[in-house]
PDB file of C-alpha atoms and ligand atoms in Angstrom:
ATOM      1  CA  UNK Q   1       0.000   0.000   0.000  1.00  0.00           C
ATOM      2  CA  UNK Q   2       1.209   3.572  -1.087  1.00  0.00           C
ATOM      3  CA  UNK Q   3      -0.360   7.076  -0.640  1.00  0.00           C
ATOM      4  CA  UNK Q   4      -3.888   7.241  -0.483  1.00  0.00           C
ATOM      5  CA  UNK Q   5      -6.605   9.566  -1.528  1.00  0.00           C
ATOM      6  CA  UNK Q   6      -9.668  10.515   0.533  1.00  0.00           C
ATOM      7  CA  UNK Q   7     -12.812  12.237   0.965  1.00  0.00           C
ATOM      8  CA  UNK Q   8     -12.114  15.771  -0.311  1.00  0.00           C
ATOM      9  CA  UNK Q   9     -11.358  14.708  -3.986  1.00  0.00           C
ATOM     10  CA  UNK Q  10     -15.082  14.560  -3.940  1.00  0.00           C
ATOM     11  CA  UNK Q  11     -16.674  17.080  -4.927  1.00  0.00           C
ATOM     12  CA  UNK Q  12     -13.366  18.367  -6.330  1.00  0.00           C
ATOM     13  CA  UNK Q  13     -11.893  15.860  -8.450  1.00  0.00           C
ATOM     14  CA  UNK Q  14      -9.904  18.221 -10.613  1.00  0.00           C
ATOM     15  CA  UNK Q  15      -7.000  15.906 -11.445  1.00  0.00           C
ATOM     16  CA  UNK Q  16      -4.360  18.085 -10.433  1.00  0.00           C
ATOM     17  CA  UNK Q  17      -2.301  14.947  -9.109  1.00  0.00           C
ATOM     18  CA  UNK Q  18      -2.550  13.432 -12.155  1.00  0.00           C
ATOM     19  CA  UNK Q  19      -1.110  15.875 -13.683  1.00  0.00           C
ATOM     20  CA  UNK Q  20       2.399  15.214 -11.415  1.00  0.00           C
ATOM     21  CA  UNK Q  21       2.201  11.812 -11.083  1.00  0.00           C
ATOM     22  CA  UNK Q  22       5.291  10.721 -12.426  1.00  0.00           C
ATOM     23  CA  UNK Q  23       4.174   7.046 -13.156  1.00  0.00           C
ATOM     24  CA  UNK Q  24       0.665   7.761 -14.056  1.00  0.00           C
ATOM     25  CA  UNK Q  25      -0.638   5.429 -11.297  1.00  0.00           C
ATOM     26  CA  UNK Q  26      -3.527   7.560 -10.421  1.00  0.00           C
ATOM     27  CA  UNK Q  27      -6.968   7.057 -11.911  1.00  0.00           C
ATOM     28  CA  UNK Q  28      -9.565   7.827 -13.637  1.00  0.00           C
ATOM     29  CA  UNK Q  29      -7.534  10.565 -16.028  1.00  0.00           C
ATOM     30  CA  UNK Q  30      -9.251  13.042 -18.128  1.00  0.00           C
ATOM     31  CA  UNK Q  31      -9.280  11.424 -20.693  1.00  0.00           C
ATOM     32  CA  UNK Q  32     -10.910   8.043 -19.148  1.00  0.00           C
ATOM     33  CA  UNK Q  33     -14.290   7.436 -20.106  1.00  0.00           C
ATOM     34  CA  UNK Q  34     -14.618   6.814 -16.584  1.00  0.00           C
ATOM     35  CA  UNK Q  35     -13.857   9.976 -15.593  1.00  0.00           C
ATOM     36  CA  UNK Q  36     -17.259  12.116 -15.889  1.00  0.00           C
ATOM     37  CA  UNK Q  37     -18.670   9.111 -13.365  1.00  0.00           C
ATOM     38  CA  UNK Q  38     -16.163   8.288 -11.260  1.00  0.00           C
ATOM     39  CA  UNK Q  39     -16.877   9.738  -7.548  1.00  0.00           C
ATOM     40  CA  UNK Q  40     -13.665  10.333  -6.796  1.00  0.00           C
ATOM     41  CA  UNK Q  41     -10.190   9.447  -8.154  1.00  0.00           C
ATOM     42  CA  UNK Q  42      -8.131   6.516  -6.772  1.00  0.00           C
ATOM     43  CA  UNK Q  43      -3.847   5.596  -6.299  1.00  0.00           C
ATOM     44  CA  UNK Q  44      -2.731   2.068  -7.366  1.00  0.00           C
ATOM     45  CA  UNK Q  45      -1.104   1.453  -4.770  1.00  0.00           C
ATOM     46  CA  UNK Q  46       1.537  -1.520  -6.468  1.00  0.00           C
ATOM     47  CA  UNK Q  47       2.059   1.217  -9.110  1.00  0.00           C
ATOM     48  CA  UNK Q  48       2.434   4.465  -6.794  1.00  0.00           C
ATOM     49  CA  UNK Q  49       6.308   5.135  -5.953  1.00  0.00           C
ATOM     50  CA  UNK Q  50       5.480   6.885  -3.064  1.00  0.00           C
ATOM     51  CA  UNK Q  51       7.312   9.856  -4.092  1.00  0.00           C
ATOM     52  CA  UNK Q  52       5.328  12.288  -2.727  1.00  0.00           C
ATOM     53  CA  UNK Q  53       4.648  15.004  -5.316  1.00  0.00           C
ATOM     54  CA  UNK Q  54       1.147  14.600  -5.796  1.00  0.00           C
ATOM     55  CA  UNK Q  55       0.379  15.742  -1.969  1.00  0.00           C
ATOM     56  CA  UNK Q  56       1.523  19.067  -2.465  1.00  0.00           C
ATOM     57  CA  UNK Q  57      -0.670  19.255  -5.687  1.00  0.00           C
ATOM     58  CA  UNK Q  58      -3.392  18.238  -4.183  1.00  0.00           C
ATOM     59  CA  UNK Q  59      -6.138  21.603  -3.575  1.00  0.00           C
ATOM     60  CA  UNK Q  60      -7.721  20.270  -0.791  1.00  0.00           C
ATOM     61  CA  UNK Q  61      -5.379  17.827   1.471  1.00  0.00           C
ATOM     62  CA  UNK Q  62      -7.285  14.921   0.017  1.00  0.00           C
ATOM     63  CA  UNK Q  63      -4.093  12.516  -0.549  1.00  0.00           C
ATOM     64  CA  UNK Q  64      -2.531  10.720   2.631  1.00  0.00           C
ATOM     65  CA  UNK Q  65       1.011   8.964   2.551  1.00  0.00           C
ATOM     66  CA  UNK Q  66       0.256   5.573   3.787  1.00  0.00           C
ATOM     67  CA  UNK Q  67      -2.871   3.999   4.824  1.00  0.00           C
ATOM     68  CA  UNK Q  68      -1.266   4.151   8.701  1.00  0.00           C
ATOM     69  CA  UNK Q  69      -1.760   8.370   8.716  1.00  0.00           C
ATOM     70  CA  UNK Q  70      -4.787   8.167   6.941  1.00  0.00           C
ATOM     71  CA  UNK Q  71      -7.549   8.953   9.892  1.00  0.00           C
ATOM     72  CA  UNK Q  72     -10.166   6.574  11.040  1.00  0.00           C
ATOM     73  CA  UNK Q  73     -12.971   7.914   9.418  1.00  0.00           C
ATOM     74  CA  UNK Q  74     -11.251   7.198   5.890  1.00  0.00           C
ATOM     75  CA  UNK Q  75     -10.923   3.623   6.245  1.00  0.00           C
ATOM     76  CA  UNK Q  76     -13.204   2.421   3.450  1.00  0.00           C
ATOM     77  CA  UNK Q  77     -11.777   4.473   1.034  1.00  0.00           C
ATOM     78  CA  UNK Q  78      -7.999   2.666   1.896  1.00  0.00           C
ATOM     79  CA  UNK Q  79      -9.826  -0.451   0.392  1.00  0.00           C
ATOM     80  CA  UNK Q  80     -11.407   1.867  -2.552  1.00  0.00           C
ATOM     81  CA  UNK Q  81      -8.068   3.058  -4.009  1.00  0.00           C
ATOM     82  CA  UNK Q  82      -6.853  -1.198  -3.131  1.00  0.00           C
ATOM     83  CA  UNK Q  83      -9.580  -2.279  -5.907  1.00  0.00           C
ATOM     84  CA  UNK Q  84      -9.840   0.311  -8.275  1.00  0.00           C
ATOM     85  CA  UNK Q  85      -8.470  -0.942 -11.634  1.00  0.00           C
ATOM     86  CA  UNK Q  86      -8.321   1.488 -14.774  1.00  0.00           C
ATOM     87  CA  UNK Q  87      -9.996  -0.829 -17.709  1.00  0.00           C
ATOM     88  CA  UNK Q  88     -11.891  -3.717 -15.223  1.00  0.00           C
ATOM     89  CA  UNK Q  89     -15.413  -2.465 -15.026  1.00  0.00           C
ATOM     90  CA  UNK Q  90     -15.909  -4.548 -12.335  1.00  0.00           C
ATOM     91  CA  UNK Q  91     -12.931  -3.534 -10.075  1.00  0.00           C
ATOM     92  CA  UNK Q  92     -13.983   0.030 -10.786  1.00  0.00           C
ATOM     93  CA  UNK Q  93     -17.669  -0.596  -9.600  1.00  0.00           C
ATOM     94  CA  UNK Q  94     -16.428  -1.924  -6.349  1.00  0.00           C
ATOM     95  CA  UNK Q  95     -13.983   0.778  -5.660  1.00  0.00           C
ATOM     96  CA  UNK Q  96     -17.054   3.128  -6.373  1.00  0.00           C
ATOM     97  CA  UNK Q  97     -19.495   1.096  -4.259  1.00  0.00           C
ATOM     98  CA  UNK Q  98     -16.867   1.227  -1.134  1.00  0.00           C
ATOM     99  CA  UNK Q  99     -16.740   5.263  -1.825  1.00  0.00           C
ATOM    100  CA  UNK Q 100     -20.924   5.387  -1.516  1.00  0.00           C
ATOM    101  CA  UNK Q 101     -21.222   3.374   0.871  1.00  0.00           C
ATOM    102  CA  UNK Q 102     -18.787   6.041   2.896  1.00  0.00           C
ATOM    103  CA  UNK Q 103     -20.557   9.225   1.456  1.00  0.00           C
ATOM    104  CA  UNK Q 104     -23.769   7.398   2.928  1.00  0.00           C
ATOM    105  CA  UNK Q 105     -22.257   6.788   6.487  1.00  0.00           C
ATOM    106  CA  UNK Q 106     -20.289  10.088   6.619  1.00  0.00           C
ATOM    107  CA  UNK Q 107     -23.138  12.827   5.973  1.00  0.00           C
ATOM    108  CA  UNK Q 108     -21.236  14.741   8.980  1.00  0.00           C
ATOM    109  CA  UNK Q 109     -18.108  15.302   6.949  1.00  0.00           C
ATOM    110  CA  UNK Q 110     -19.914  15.395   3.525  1.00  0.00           C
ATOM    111  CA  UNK Q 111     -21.841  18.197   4.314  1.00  0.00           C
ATOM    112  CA  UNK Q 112     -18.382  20.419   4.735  1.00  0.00           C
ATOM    113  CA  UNK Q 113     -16.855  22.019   2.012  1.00  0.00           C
ATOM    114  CA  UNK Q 114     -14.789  19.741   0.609  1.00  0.00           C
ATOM    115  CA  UNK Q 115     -11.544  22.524   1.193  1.00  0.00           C
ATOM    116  CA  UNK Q 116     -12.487  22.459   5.078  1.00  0.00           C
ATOM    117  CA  UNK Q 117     -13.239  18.115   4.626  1.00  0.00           C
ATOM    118  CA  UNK Q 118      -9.437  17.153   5.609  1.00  0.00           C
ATOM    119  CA  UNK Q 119      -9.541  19.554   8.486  1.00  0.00           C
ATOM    120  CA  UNK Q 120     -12.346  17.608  10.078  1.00  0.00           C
ATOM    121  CA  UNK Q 121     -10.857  14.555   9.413  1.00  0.00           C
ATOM    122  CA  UNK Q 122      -9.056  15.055  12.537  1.00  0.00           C
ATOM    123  CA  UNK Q 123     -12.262  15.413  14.855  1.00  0.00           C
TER     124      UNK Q 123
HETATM  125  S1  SF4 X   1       3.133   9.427  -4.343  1.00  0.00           S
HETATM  126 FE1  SF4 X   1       4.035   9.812  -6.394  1.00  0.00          FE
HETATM  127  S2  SF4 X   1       3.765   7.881  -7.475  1.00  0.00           S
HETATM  128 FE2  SF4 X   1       2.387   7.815  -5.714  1.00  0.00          FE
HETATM  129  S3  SF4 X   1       0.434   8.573  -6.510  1.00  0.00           S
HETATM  130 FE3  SF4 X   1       1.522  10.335  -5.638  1.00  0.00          FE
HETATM  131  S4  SF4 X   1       2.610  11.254  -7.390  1.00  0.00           S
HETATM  132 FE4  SF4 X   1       2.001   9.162  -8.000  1.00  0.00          FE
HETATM  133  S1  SF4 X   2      -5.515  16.686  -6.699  1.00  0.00           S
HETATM  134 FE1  SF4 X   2      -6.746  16.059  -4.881  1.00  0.00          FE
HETATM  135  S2  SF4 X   2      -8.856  16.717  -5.327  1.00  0.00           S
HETATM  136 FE2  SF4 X   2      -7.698  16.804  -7.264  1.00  0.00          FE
HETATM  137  S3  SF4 X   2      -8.159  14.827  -8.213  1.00  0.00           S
HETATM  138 FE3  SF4 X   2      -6.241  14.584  -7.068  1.00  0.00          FE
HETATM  139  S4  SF4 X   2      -6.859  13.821  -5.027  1.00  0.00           S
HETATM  140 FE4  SF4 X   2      -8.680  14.618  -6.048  1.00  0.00          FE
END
């Protein structure tokens, strides 16, 4: 397991870590039909080199560096970014079903702006 992302790539979502990803390890892209559907984006985490630079990009503190600092309340989404596979339908519909399921249970942190979601993570 690598670097993470969480809750406040939704409702954001604007690939700016894909854009720095260095090994291209972070899905859906742009230019993935999946893309206009996909909740949130997701790390592969055999792929991701844990380098680091697409923290920094990220707008609203959404990406983690290892499932261990990733908070409690993000725990489901460790597993979404596990089974997300770019091109397997059926991976993909998982990872999105584990990232539902959370927007369902978490209506406390969904109903924050998703710049102020990472803060609350925390609480
Ligand atoms: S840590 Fe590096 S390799 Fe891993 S997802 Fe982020 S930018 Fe990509
Ligand atoms: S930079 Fe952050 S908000 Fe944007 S797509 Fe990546 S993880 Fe999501």
């Amino acid at each position: 397991m690598a670097f993470v992302i969480t809750d406040p790539c939704i409702g954001t979502k604007d690939a700016a870590c894909v854009d720095v990803c260095p090994v291209d390890c972070i899905h859906p892209r742009k230019d993935e039909p999946e893309f206009a559907t996909s909740t949130m984006l997701y790390i592969h985490p055999d792929e991701c080199i844990d380098c680091g630079a697409c923290v920094p990009a990220c707008p609203v503190a959404a990406i983690y560096d290892r499932p261990d600092s990733t908070p409690a309340s993000q725990k489901a989404l460790i597993q979404a970014n596990a089974v997300y596979r770019a091109n397997d339908a059926d991976a993909m519909a998982r990872a999105e079903a584990l990232v539902k399921a959370h927007v369902a249970g978490h209506a406390d942190l969904m109903g924050i702006a998703p710049a102020e979601r990472a803060a609350a993570h925390a609480k």
